[in-house]
Short mmCIF file of C-alpha atoms and ligand atoms in Angstrom, two decimals:
data_model
loop_
_atom_site.label_atom_id
_atom_site.label_comp_id
_atom_site.label_asym_id
_atom_site.label_seq_id
_atom_site.Cartn_x
_atom_site.Cartn_y
_atom_site.Cartn_z
CA MET A 1 75.71 136.92 93.59
CA THR A 2 76.36 135.91 90.06
CA GLN A 3 79.12 133.80 91.32
CA LEU A 4 76.85 131.97 93.77
CA SER A 5 74.31 131.11 91.24
CA SER A 6 76.72 129.99 88.71
CA THR A 7 78.34 127.55 91.26
CA THR A 8 75.00 126.18 92.32
CA THR A 9 73.66 125.58 88.77
CA LEU A 10 76.72 124.09 87.09
CA PRO A 11 78.22 120.78 87.96
CA PRO A 12 81.06 121.10 90.45
CA ALA A 13 84.12 122.14 88.35
CA THR A 14 86.46 119.55 89.97
CA GLY A 15 90.00 118.95 88.67
CA PHE A 16 88.50 115.97 86.89
CA ALA A 17 85.99 117.99 84.85
CA SER A 18 88.82 120.20 83.64
CA LEU A 19 90.59 117.10 82.24
CA GLY A 20 87.72 116.63 79.83
CA LEU A 21 86.00 113.70 81.35
CA ALA A 22 82.31 113.24 80.64
CA ALA A 23 79.52 113.70 83.13
CA PRO A 24 78.73 109.98 83.91
CA LEU A 25 82.43 109.47 84.86
CA LEU A 26 82.44 112.63 86.88
CA ARG A 27 79.44 111.28 88.81
CA ALA A 28 81.06 108.13 89.51
CA LEU A 29 84.16 109.85 90.72
CA ALA A 30 82.15 111.96 93.06
CA ALA A 31 80.51 108.82 94.48
CA GLU A 32 84.03 107.44 95.01
CA GLY A 33 84.86 110.62 96.98
CA TYR A 34 87.68 111.48 94.61
CA LEU A 35 88.02 115.28 94.76
CA GLU A 36 91.20 115.97 92.74
CA PRO A 37 93.02 113.94 90.26
CA THR A 38 96.43 112.43 91.41
CA PRO A 39 99.49 113.57 89.51
CA ILE A 40 99.41 110.66 87.18
CA GLN A 41 95.82 111.09 86.47
CA ALA A 42 96.26 114.86 85.75
CA GLN A 43 99.06 114.06 83.43
CA ALA A 44 97.78 110.88 81.75
CA ILE A 45 94.07 111.46 81.23
CA PRO A 46 94.42 114.37 78.70
CA VAL A 47 97.03 112.58 76.70
CA LEU A 48 95.06 109.28 76.64
CA LEU A 49 91.75 111.08 75.59
CA GLU A 50 93.73 112.30 72.61
CA GLY A 51 94.27 108.68 71.66
CA ARG A 52 98.08 108.69 72.23
CA ASP A 53 100.05 105.77 73.32
CA LEU A 54 101.62 105.98 76.95
CA LEU A 55 104.62 104.79 78.78
CA GLY A 56 103.87 105.35 82.45
CA CYS A 57 106.43 104.89 85.27
CA ALA A 58 104.14 104.45 88.20
CA GLN A 59 103.42 102.17 90.95
CA THR A 60 100.25 100.89 92.53
CA GLY A 61 98.96 103.50 94.96
CA THR A 62 99.47 106.40 92.67
CA GLY A 63 96.06 106.27 91.27
CA LYS A 64 97.30 104.81 87.98
CA THR A 65 94.24 102.48 87.54
CA ALA A 66 91.81 105.39 87.29
CA ALA A 67 94.50 107.19 84.90
CA PHE A 68 93.94 104.54 82.42
CA ALA A 69 90.46 103.36 83.19
CA LEU A 70 88.78 106.71 82.83
CA PRO A 71 89.88 107.51 79.32
CA ILE A 72 89.15 103.84 78.25
CA LEU A 73 85.62 104.15 79.68
CA GLN A 74 85.13 107.53 77.97
CA ARG A 75 86.32 106.19 74.67
CA LEU A 76 84.27 103.01 74.85
CA SER A 77 81.20 105.06 75.84
CA GLN A 78 81.10 106.46 72.30
CA PRO A 79 79.31 103.72 70.31
CA ARG A 80 80.75 102.57 67.10
CA PRO A 81 78.32 102.53 64.18
CA GLU A 82 78.86 98.81 63.36
CA ALA A 83 78.49 97.75 67.08
CA SER A 84 74.65 97.49 66.77
CA ARG A 85 75.11 94.77 64.11
CA ALA A 86 77.49 92.56 66.25
CA LYS A 87 75.92 89.51 67.78
CA ARG A 88 77.54 90.24 71.04
CA ARG A 89 79.75 92.99 72.55
CA PRO A 90 83.33 92.56 71.16
CA ILE A 91 86.15 93.08 73.48
CA ARG A 92 87.36 96.62 72.78
CA ALA A 93 89.78 97.19 75.68
CA LEU A 94 92.06 94.57 77.07
CA VAL A 95 94.14 95.04 80.20
CA LEU A 96 96.84 92.58 81.09
CA ALA A 97 97.96 92.25 84.78
CA PRO A 98 100.32 89.88 86.30
CA THR A 99 98.40 88.64 89.30
CA ARG A 100 94.80 87.70 90.01
CA GLU A 101 94.70 90.20 92.91
CA LEU A 102 95.64 93.04 90.62
CA ALA A 103 93.32 91.88 87.83
CA SER A 104 90.40 91.74 90.28
CA GLN A 105 91.26 95.26 91.55
CA ILE A 106 91.41 96.73 88.20
CA ASN A 107 88.05 95.01 87.26
CA ASP A 108 86.52 96.52 90.43
CA SER A 109 87.78 99.87 89.49
CA PHE A 110 86.47 99.66 86.10
CA ALA A 111 83.08 98.66 87.51
CA ALA A 112 83.09 101.57 89.99
CA TYR A 113 84.24 104.32 87.64
CA GLY A 114 82.06 102.97 84.90
CA ARG A 115 78.85 102.45 86.86
CA HIS A 116 76.91 105.06 84.68
CA ALA A 117 78.75 104.26 81.43
CA GLY A 118 76.72 101.33 80.46
CA LEU A 119 79.72 99.09 79.65
CA VAL A 120 80.33 95.53 80.62
CA THR A 121 83.78 94.58 82.20
CA SER A 122 84.92 91.05 82.85
CA VAL A 123 88.03 89.52 84.52
CA VAL A 124 89.83 86.32 83.94
CA PHE A 125 92.64 84.79 85.70
CA GLY A 126 94.23 81.38 86.58
CA GLY A 127 93.99 79.23 89.63
CA VAL A 128 90.18 79.07 89.53
CA GLY A 129 87.73 77.14 87.44
CA GLN A 130 87.25 78.72 84.10
CA GLY A 131 83.47 77.82 83.75
CA PRO A 132 82.15 81.07 85.26
CA GLN A 133 84.58 83.12 83.34
CA VAL A 134 83.60 81.52 80.03
CA ARG A 135 79.92 82.08 80.77
CA GLN A 136 80.65 85.77 81.50
CA LEU A 137 82.61 86.05 78.19
CA GLN A 138 79.83 84.45 76.39
CA ARG A 139 77.51 87.18 77.45
CA GLY A 140 79.85 89.74 75.82
CA SER A 141 82.20 92.18 77.45
CA ASP A 142 83.51 95.64 76.35
CA ILE A 143 86.60 95.46 78.66
CA LEU A 144 88.55 92.48 79.67
CA VAL A 145 91.05 92.41 82.43
CA ALA A 146 93.12 89.27 82.38
CA THR A 147 96.31 87.49 83.48
CA PRO A 148 98.38 86.26 80.56
CA GLY A 149 98.20 82.54 81.00
CA ARG A 150 94.46 82.13 81.58
CA LEU A 151 93.85 84.57 78.70
CA LEU A 152 95.95 82.47 76.27
CA ASP A 153 94.08 79.32 77.40
CA LEU A 154 90.70 80.98 76.67
CA ILE A 155 91.97 82.33 73.34
CA GLY A 156 93.16 78.94 72.44
CA GLN A 157 89.75 77.42 73.24
CA GLY A 158 88.00 80.00 71.15
CA HIS A 159 86.34 81.88 74.06
CA VAL A 160 88.21 85.20 73.53
CA HIS A 161 88.70 87.11 70.34
CA LEU A 162 90.88 90.03 70.22
CA GLU A 163 90.38 91.34 66.69
CA GLN A 164 88.34 94.32 67.81
CA VAL A 165 90.61 95.56 70.57
CA GLU A 166 91.18 99.29 70.34
CA VAL A 167 93.02 99.81 73.61
CA PHE A 168 95.67 97.66 75.12
CA VAL A 169 97.03 98.06 78.58
CA LEU A 170 100.04 96.26 79.95
CA ASP A 171 100.09 96.93 83.80
CA GLU A 172 102.93 96.33 86.18
CA ALA A 173 105.11 95.30 83.14
CA ASP A 174 108.17 95.00 85.30
CA ARG A 175 106.62 92.37 87.52
CA MET A 176 105.11 90.63 84.46
CA LEU A 177 108.72 90.19 83.33
CA ASP A 178 109.91 89.27 86.80
CA MET A 179 107.37 86.53 86.85
CA GLY A 180 108.43 85.02 83.57
CA PHE A 181 105.44 86.14 81.42
CA VAL A 182 107.23 88.00 78.76
CA ARG A 183 106.66 85.21 76.16
CA ASP A 184 103.02 84.90 77.04
CA VAL A 185 102.74 88.87 76.83
CA ARG A 186 104.31 88.79 73.39
CA LYS A 187 101.97 86.04 72.22
CA VAL A 188 98.98 88.20 73.24
CA VAL A 189 100.29 91.27 71.61
CA ALA A 190 100.82 89.29 68.36
CA LEU A 191 97.01 88.64 68.30
CA LEU A 192 96.02 92.35 68.64
CA PRO A 193 95.17 94.63 65.82
CA ALA A 194 98.10 96.72 64.79
CA ARG A 195 96.05 99.84 64.91
CA ARG A 196 95.26 100.31 68.54
CA GLN A 197 96.10 102.47 71.54
CA THR A 198 98.66 101.08 73.77
CA LEU A 199 99.59 101.88 77.40
CA LEU A 200 102.32 100.34 79.42
CA PHE A 201 102.71 100.91 83.07
CA SER A 202 105.90 99.81 85.18
CA ALA A 203 107.25 100.79 88.49
CA THR A 204 110.69 100.49 87.27
CA MET A 205 112.06 101.12 83.83
CA PRO A 206 114.96 98.73 83.26
CA ARG A 207 116.33 98.05 79.88
CA ASP A 208 114.19 95.02 79.04
CA ILE A 209 111.04 97.03 79.89
CA GLU A 210 112.23 99.84 77.60
CA ALA A 211 112.96 97.22 74.86
CA LEU A 212 109.36 95.78 75.34
CA ALA A 213 107.94 99.35 75.27
CA ALA A 214 109.84 100.19 72.16
CA SER A 215 108.34 97.09 70.45
CA ILE A 216 104.81 97.64 71.30
CA LEU A 217 104.23 101.30 71.79
CA ASN A 218 103.91 103.93 68.95
CA ALA A 219 105.49 107.40 69.71
CA PRO A 220 104.29 107.20 73.29
CA ALA A 221 103.95 110.09 75.78
CA ARG A 222 106.17 109.37 78.73
CA ILE A 223 104.99 110.03 82.17
CA ALA A 224 106.81 109.38 85.52
CA VAL A 225 105.28 110.09 88.91
CA ALA A 226 106.71 109.81 92.44
CA PRO A 227 106.46 106.32 93.82
CA VAL A 228 104.12 105.36 96.39
CA ALA A 229 106.76 105.78 98.96
CA THR A 230 105.81 109.42 99.20
CA THR A 231 102.50 108.29 100.67
CA ALA A 232 104.10 105.64 102.89
CA GLU A 233 106.66 108.22 104.08
CA LYS A 234 103.97 110.16 105.79
CA ILE A 235 103.45 107.21 108.07
CA ALA A 236 105.72 106.34 110.99
CA GLN A 237 106.47 102.75 110.32
CA SER A 238 108.28 100.22 112.43
CA VAL A 239 108.79 96.54 112.41
CA TYR A 240 109.30 94.27 115.60
CA PHE A 241 110.95 90.87 114.92
CA VAL A 242 109.12 88.42 117.17
CA GLY A 243 108.67 84.76 117.55
CA ARG A 244 105.23 83.67 116.22
CA GLY A 245 104.15 82.44 119.69
CA ASP A 246 105.14 85.76 121.31
CA LYS A 247 103.05 87.95 118.96
CA GLY A 248 100.02 88.22 121.28
CA ALA A 249 102.08 89.10 124.35
CA LEU A 250 103.89 91.67 122.37
CA PHE A 251 100.54 93.23 121.26
CA ARG A 252 99.37 93.27 124.81
CA HIS A 253 102.68 94.82 125.82
CA LEU A 254 102.07 97.52 123.33
CA LEU A 255 98.49 98.17 124.22
CA ARG A 256 99.62 99.32 127.59
CA ASN A 257 100.33 102.55 125.89
CA PRO A 258 97.11 104.50 125.87
CA GLU A 259 98.19 106.26 122.66
CA LEU A 260 97.04 103.20 120.86
CA SER A 261 93.44 104.21 121.29
CA ARG A 262 91.89 103.26 117.97
CA VAL A 263 93.80 100.42 116.50
CA LEU A 264 93.19 98.47 113.29
CA ALA A 265 94.98 95.12 113.42
CA PHE A 266 95.47 92.85 110.53
CA THR A 267 95.76 89.05 110.48
CA ARG A 268 96.17 86.90 107.46
CA THR A 269 93.28 84.44 108.21
CA LYS A 270 89.82 84.77 109.48
CA HIS A 271 90.59 82.25 112.17
CA GLY A 272 93.56 84.32 113.17
CA ALA A 273 91.29 87.39 113.45
CA ASN A 274 88.79 85.58 115.66
CA LYS A 275 91.52 84.16 117.84
CA LEU A 276 93.22 87.51 118.34
CA ALA A 277 89.96 89.40 119.09
CA LEU A 278 88.92 86.83 121.60
CA GLN A 279 92.31 86.89 123.33
CA LEU A 280 92.17 90.62 123.58
CA GLU A 281 88.74 90.65 124.99
CA LYS A 282 89.87 88.08 127.52
CA ASP A 283 92.66 90.41 128.46
CA GLY A 284 90.29 93.29 128.93
CA THR A 285 90.83 95.14 125.74
CA PRO A 286 87.56 95.71 123.89
CA ALA A 287 88.07 94.12 120.56
CA GLU A 288 86.11 92.81 117.65
CA ALA A 289 86.91 90.78 114.51
CA ILE A 290 85.62 91.63 111.07
CA HIS A 291 85.99 89.19 108.23
CA GLY A 292 84.20 87.45 105.46
CA ASN A 293 82.66 84.74 107.61
CA LYS A 294 80.66 87.36 109.61
CA SER A 295 77.25 88.44 108.57
CA GLN A 296 76.82 91.83 107.14
CA SER A 297 75.00 93.07 110.21
CA ALA A 298 77.80 91.63 112.48
CA ARG A 299 80.30 93.47 110.43
CA GLU A 300 78.35 96.73 110.55
CA LYS A 301 77.88 96.44 114.23
CA ALA A 302 81.68 95.87 114.83
CA LEU A 303 82.53 98.79 112.63
CA ALA A 304 80.04 101.02 114.35
CA SER A 305 81.46 100.10 117.73
CA PHE A 306 85.01 100.80 116.40
CA LYS A 307 83.85 104.19 115.14
CA SER A 308 82.17 105.14 118.34
CA GLY A 309 85.26 104.28 120.31
CA SER A 310 83.72 101.48 122.35
CA VAL A 311 85.87 98.94 120.64
CA ARG A 312 89.60 99.78 120.86
CA VAL A 313 91.00 97.22 118.59
CA LEU A 314 89.40 96.03 115.36
CA VAL A 315 90.99 92.97 113.97
CA ALA A 316 90.53 92.54 110.21
CA THR A 317 91.53 90.45 107.25
CA ASP A 318 92.56 92.33 104.10
CA ILE A 319 89.34 91.41 102.19
CA ALA A 320 87.12 92.57 105.12
CA ALA A 321 89.23 95.72 105.53
CA ARG A 322 88.37 96.97 101.99
CA GLY A 323 85.25 98.64 102.87
CA ILE A 324 86.50 100.12 106.17
CA ASP A 325 86.77 103.85 106.08
CA VAL A 326 87.35 105.19 109.53
CA ASP A 327 88.95 108.43 110.51
CA GLY A 328 91.19 108.72 113.43
CA VAL A 329 92.79 105.21 113.37
CA THR A 330 95.78 105.93 115.58
CA HIS A 331 97.70 102.79 114.79
CA VAL A 332 97.72 100.05 112.18
CA VAL A 333 99.11 96.85 113.67
CA ASN A 334 100.20 94.20 111.11
CA PHE A 335 99.94 91.34 113.51
CA ASP A 336 100.63 89.12 110.50
CA LEU A 337 102.52 90.67 107.52
CA PRO A 338 100.64 90.39 104.31
CA ASN A 339 102.26 88.29 101.60
CA VAL A 340 101.13 90.81 98.91
CA PRO A 341 103.25 93.96 99.23
CA GLU A 342 100.37 96.21 97.91
CA SER A 343 98.18 94.96 100.78
CA TYR A 344 100.79 96.52 103.20
CA VAL A 345 100.41 99.90 101.45
CA HIS A 346 96.71 99.69 101.68
CA ARG A 347 96.65 98.58 105.23
CA ILE A 348 98.94 101.27 106.54
CA GLY A 349 97.06 103.91 104.42
CA ARG A 350 94.18 103.50 106.80
CA THR A 351 96.04 105.49 109.63
CA ALA A 352 97.16 109.04 108.58
CA ARG A 353 94.12 109.62 106.61
CA ALA A 354 93.43 113.15 105.15
CA GLY A 355 96.95 114.09 105.62
CA ALA A 356 97.15 113.30 109.34
CA GLU A 357 100.18 111.55 110.64
CA GLY A 358 99.81 107.85 111.32
CA ILE A 359 101.63 105.02 112.91
CA ALA A 360 102.04 101.48 111.49
CA ILE A 361 103.67 98.79 113.56
CA SER A 362 104.37 95.39 111.98
CA PHE A 363 105.20 92.10 113.71
CA CYS A 364 107.46 89.89 111.65
CA ASP A 365 108.30 86.29 112.65
CA ALA A 366 111.12 84.40 110.89
CA GLU A 367 108.68 83.00 108.08
CA GLU A 368 107.46 86.47 107.32
CA ARG A 369 110.98 87.83 106.56
CA PRO A 370 110.64 87.40 102.87
CA PHE A 371 107.21 89.24 102.89
CA LEU A 372 109.05 92.11 104.64
CA ALA A 373 111.73 92.16 101.97
CA ASP A 374 109.09 92.29 99.19
CA ILE A 375 107.23 95.12 101.07
CA GLU A 376 110.42 97.12 101.39
CA ARG A 377 111.22 96.71 97.80
CA THR A 378 107.73 98.04 96.86
CA ILE A 379 107.65 100.92 99.23
CA ARG A 380 111.30 101.67 98.55
CA LEU A 381 111.89 102.12 102.20
CA ALA A 382 113.76 100.12 104.78
CA VAL A 383 111.23 99.88 107.68
CA PRO A 384 113.03 100.82 110.96
CA VAL A 385 113.35 97.93 113.22
CA VAL A 386 112.47 98.24 116.96
CA ALA A 387 114.80 95.88 118.71
CA ASP A 388 114.24 97.09 122.24
CA HIS A 389 111.29 95.08 123.33
CA PRO A 390 110.69 92.29 125.87
CA PHE A 391 110.15 89.62 123.24
CA SER A 392 113.13 90.41 121.15
CA ARG A 393 115.45 87.87 122.71
CA ALA A 394 112.60 85.21 122.96
CA ALA A 395 111.94 85.82 119.31
CA ALA A 396 115.62 85.30 118.44
CA SER A 397 115.96 82.07 120.44
CA SER A 398 112.65 80.46 119.28
CA ARG A 399 113.13 81.53 115.62
CA PRO A 400 113.65 78.79 113.23
CA PRO A 401 116.64 78.96 110.90
CA MET A 402 116.27 81.78 108.46
CA PRO A 403 115.03 80.82 105.07
CA PRO A 404 117.73 80.78 102.32
CA GLN A 405 118.61 84.28 100.91
CA ARG A 406 116.80 84.83 97.67
CA PRO A 407 118.84 84.76 94.59
CA THR A 408 119.81 88.13 93.11
CA GLY A 409 121.17 87.33 89.78
CA PRO A 410 119.59 86.60 86.27
CA ALA A 411 120.53 82.96 86.87
CA ALA A 412 117.94 82.83 89.67
CA ASN A 413 115.34 80.27 88.93
CA GLY A 414 112.57 82.22 90.61
CA ASN A 415 112.34 79.89 93.54
CA GLY A 416 113.89 82.12 96.07
CA HIS A 417 111.85 81.04 99.02
CA GLY A 418 113.44 77.52 98.85
CA ASN A 419 110.05 75.97 98.10
CA SER A 420 109.50 73.61 95.24
CA ASN A 421 106.28 74.59 93.65
CA GLY A 422 107.95 75.46 90.50
CA TYR A 423 106.26 78.74 90.18
CA GLY A 424 109.01 80.98 89.31
CA ASN A 425 110.09 80.54 85.67
CA SER A 426 107.78 77.64 84.93
CA GLN A 427 105.85 78.17 81.75
CA GLY A 428 102.96 76.12 83.10
CA ARG A 429 99.41 77.56 83.15
CA GLY A 430 97.43 78.34 86.19
CA ARG A 431 100.38 79.52 88.18
CA GLU A 432 99.69 83.25 87.87
CA GLY A 433 98.20 85.15 90.66
CA VAL A 434 98.76 82.34 93.14
CA ARG A 435 100.61 84.71 95.29
CA ASN A 436 100.31 82.85 98.51
CA GLY A 437 103.70 83.82 99.78
CA GLU A 438 105.15 80.28 98.94
CA GLY A 439 104.44 80.96 95.37
CA ARG A 440 105.62 84.55 94.92
CA ALA A 441 109.14 84.40 93.59
CA PRO A 442 110.27 86.81 90.99
CA ALA A 443 112.46 85.25 88.41
CA LYS A 444 114.73 88.23 88.48
CA ARG A 445 115.15 90.70 91.29
CA ARG A 446 114.69 94.26 90.88
CA HIS A 447 117.89 95.74 92.35
CA THR A 448 117.34 98.18 94.89
CA ARG A 449 120.04 99.44 97.26
CA ARG A 450 119.37 100.13 100.84
CA SER A 451 120.63 103.53 101.62
CA GLY A 452 119.44 104.58 104.94
CA ARG A 453 115.67 105.03 105.08
CA SER A 454 115.01 105.50 101.55
CA LEU A 455 115.63 102.98 98.79
CA SER A 456 115.94 104.53 95.39
CA ALA A 457 115.16 102.52 92.26
P1 LIG B 1 95.94 102.69 92.33
O1 LIG B 1 97.26 103.23 92.18
O2 LIG B 1 95.16 102.65 91.02
O3 LIG B 1 95.93 101.28 92.91
O4 LIG B 1 95.08 103.53 93.34
C1 LIG B 1 95.45 103.70 94.63
C2 LIG B 1 94.22 103.93 95.49
O5 LIG B 1 93.94 105.39 95.42
C3 LIG B 1 92.98 103.25 95.25
O6 LIG B 1 92.45 102.98 96.62
C4 LIG B 1 92.14 104.27 94.60
O7 LIG B 1 90.80 104.11 95.00
C5 LIG B 1 92.55 105.64 95.21
N1 LIG B 1 92.45 106.80 94.31
C6 LIG B 1 92.70 106.92 92.95
N2 LIG B 1 92.56 108.08 92.55
C7 LIG B 1 92.14 108.77 93.50
C8 LIG B 1 91.85 110.23 93.55
N3 LIG B 1 91.88 111.00 92.60
N4 LIG B 1 91.50 110.64 94.85
C9 LIG B 1 91.46 109.85 95.87
N5 LIG B 1 91.69 108.55 95.90
C10 LIG B 1 92.10 108.05 94.68
#
């Protein structure tokens, strides 16, 4: 019985504990429901706790945020002797991310993993007023997550000082370069102390990333993990090309199949979610919408009905879906495709939970074709097309002309959607993170080749 008493008196020896993480972080991970480290966490955390630089080839979805956030939180939890004399907390860790969505997510992750660490995290990004961000900075912050343009603006105005930065993370470096941020990144790096720990993460490692890495990293450990596609591959995905006006009819058609018994459907807008839920109800399918305009109690009620099975279709927006954790979702239906590829991965990950197989169906109208291309590049899969459905022809005839093909060469000006918002290669400020689908236009494409189901980088 010795064994039993030792397991009951000691904290659970999770895989995370064996990596050398401190108790406050382990408690936060337990609260998050993380049982075992993902491969990148298992490899990166010990190396980072030693203080080494890191070059990580990993995508969103692999658990890379915790892989860098946990060692940073652990390092920063150890107070520095001079810290007590400082007027306000100096920024000791800086994380640069290309988009505001990613920056916010990283900030949320730091807050979640660091909930018992007593550290302050802030996030700054363009496209919104800077007042609240400045006020937050004035209160002092140990960790700052930022997009490059807004960060440089705030540095220029004297709101941010980087002299005390000990750890610098460059996340999604390849996208940062794609979006034309390389000069901004280099300007930021030039302001950092030479003595620091530096981490660079990138989904792909083309030569320009290797060159950037060589110039900012010092004898880095190199870690590469399988792309998120390995997760996405577990889910049976398909796409239906359909005219926008036929999406509702196509959904009704699919719902005739009783196998779609617990369906999580996604729309891009709150209005779209309401409209779809109402229409489904009218057609006799129990449905509820869940989004930011609904009160907390209305959301909880909808979720409970979905969990109990009395609601067959829950229609959600991406934001509202964040907190949804329902087992046994038989199908995820992307009624609208997301304009942020990572949202697709998060959405479809809500089926096939806990190793179960899942099914994800996407509707794609003509205007959403570029989103699909972005998604396929991110998941490195060509999503199989179901052409044999009653609205396929209607979709073809009602479809407006296809948008121009996006440029593929280095000469591309980053405006591949044929829009004119000047977002691509523009050096203007406030453009970052404005990934509204019109705006997202990499300056240079990553070259992936379609070879059957799997796209290899
Ligand atoms: P990331 O690649 O950092 O965007 O993480 C992808 C998703 O995996 C996020 O929703 C995390 O909350 C989740 N996640 C990260 N690490 C773990 C883990 N060890 N166990 C379970 N989920 C995790």
